[in-house]
Tab-separated table of C-alpha atoms in Angstrom:
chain	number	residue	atom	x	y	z
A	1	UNK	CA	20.230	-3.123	1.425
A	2	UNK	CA	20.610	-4.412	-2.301
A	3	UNK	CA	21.185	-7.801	-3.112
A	4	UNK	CA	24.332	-7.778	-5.332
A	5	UNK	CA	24.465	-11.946	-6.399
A	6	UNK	CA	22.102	-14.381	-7.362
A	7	UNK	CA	19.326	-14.550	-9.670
A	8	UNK	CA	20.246	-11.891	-12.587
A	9	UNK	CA	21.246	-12.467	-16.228
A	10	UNK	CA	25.282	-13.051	-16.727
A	11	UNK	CA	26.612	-9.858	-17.958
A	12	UNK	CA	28.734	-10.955	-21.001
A	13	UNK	CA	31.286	-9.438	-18.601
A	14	UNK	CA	32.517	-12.897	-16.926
A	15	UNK	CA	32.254	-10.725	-13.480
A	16	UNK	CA	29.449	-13.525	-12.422
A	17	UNK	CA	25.623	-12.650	-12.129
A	18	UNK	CA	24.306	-8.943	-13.006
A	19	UNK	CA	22.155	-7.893	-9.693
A	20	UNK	CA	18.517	-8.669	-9.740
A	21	UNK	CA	16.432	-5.960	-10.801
A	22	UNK	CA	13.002	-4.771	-9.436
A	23	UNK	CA	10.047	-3.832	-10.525
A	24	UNK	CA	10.820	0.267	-10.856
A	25	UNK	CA	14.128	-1.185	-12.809
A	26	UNK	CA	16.716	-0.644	-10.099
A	27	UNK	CA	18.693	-2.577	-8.011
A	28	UNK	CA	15.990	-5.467	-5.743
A	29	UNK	CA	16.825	-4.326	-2.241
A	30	UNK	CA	15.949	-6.883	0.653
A	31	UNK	CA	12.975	-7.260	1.639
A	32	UNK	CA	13.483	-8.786	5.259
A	33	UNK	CA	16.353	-10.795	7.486
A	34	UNK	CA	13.912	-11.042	10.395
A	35	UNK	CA	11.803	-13.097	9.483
A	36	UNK	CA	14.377	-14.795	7.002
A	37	UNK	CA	12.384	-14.654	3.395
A	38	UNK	CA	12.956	-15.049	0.182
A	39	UNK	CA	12.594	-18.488	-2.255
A	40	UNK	CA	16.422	-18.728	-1.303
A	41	UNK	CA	16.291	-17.620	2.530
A	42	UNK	CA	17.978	-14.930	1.543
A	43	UNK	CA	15.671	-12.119	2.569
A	44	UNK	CA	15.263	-11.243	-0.803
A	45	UNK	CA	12.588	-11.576	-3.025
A	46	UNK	CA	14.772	-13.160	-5.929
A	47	UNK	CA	13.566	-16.102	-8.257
A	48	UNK	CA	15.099	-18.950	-10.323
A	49	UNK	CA	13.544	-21.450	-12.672
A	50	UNK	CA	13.166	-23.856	-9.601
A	51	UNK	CA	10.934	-21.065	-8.179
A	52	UNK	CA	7.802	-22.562	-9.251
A	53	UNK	CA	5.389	-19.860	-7.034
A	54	UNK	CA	7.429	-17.269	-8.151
A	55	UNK	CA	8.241	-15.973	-4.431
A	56	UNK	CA	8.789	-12.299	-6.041
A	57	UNK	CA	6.152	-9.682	-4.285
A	58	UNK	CA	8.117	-8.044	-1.444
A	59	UNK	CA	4.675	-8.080	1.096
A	60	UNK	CA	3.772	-6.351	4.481
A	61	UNK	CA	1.566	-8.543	6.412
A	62	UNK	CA	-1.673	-7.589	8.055
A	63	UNK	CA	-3.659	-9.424	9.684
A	64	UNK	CA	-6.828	-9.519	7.126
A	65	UNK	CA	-4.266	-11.110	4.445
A	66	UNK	CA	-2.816	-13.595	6.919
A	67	UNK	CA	-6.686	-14.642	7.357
A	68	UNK	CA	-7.416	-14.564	3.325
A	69	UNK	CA	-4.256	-16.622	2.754
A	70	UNK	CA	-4.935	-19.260	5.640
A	71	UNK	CA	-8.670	-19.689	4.287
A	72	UNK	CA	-7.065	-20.214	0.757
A	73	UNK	CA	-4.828	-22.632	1.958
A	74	UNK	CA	-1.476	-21.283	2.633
A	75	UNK	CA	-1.199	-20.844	6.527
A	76	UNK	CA	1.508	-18.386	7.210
A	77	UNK	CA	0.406	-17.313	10.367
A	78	UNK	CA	0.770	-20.755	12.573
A	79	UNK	CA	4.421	-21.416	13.591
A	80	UNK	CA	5.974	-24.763	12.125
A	81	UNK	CA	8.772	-25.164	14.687
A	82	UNK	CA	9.929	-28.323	12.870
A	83	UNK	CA	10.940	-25.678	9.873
A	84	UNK	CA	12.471	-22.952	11.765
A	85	UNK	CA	9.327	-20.927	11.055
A	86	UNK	CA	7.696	-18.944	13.703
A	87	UNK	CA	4.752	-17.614	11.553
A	88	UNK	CA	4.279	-14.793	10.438
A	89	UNK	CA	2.296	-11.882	12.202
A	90	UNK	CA	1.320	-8.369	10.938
A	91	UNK	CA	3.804	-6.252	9.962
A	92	UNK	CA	6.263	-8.840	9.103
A	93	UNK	CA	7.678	-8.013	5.463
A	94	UNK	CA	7.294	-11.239	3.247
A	95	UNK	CA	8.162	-12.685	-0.167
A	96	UNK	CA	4.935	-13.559	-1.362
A	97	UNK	CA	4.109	-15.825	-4.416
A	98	UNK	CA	2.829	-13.104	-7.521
A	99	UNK	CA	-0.108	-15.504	-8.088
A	100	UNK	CA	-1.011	-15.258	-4.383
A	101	UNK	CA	-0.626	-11.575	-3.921
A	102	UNK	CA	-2.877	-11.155	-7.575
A	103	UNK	CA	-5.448	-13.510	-5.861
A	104	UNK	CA	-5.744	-11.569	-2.800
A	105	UNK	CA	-5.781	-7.976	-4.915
A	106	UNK	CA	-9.090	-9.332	-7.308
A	107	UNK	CA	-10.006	-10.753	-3.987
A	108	UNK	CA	-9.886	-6.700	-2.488
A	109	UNK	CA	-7.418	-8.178	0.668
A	110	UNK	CA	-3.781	-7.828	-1.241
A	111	UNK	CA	-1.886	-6.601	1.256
A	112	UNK	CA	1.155	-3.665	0.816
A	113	UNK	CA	3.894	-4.134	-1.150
A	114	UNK	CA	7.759	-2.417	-0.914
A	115	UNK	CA	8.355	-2.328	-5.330
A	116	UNK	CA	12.378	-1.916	-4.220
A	117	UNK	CA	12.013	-5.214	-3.047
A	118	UNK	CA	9.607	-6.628	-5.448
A	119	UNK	CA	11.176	-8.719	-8.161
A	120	UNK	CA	10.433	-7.763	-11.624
A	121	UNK	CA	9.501	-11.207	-12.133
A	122	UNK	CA	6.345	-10.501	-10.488
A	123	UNK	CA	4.824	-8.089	-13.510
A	124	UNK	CA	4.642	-11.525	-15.189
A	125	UNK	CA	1.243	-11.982	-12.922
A	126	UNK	CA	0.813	-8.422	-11.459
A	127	UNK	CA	0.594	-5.297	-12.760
A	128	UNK	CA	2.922	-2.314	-12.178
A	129	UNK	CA	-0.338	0.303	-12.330
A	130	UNK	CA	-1.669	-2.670	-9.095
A	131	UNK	CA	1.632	-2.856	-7.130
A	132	UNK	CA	2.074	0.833	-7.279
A	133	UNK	CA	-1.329	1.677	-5.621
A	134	UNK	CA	-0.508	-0.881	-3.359
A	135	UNK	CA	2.933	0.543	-2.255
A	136	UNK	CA	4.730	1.696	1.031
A	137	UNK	CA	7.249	3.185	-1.071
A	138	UNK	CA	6.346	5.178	-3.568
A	139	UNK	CA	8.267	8.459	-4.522
């Protein structure tokens, strides 16, 4: 699935927003509907000015980086019922914060990444050369 609104650079074309882009430089595909992501609930893994973590790293969950993130202080794991959030559990696809996922990778728990869904907005914390060895989908 691509995302086709939100997020992208007008295109001087007055046809609205250009699509987001990712970090290979196509089209950001979605990263997950079940659970719901995204900083716009969306399931994508776009970004805006008002996304202050920068929600742009497309991330499958495992059960080490559900620990790392709960010790650092983001609990994704325990369900919030009173926010529609059932936690997260490994294998779940997530849009993580860049700084998060660049934590956990100099911490050696970053956990897999899908680059078709990962914003290009994330190479502003993260490098290509770290989210490529870190990919499900490479070609």
């Amino acid at each position: 699935m691509l995302l086709e609104q939100g997020g992208g650079e007008e295109d001087g074309g007055g046809s609205g927003p250009a699509p987001s882009v990712n970090v290979l430089g196509g089209r950001l595909e979605i990263c997950s509907l079940k659970p719901m992501t995204g900083f716009f609930r969306n399931g994508c893994c776009d970004t805006s000015g008002d996304d202050v973590g920068s929600h742009t790293v497309c991330a499958v969950m495992t059960a080490e980086f559900l620990k790392f993130s709960k010790f650092r202080g983001n609990d994704l794991s325990t369900p919030m019922p009173e926010f529609g959030f059932k936690g997260l559990k490994p294998g779940d696809r997530w849009c993580l914060c860049a700084p998060r996922w660049q934590e956990a990778f100099a911490a050696g728990q970053a956990p897999r990444v899908v680059l078709r869904a990962t914003h290009q907005g994330a190479l502003s914390y993260c490098s290509l050369a770290d989210l490529k060895r870190h990919a499900i989908d490479l070609v």
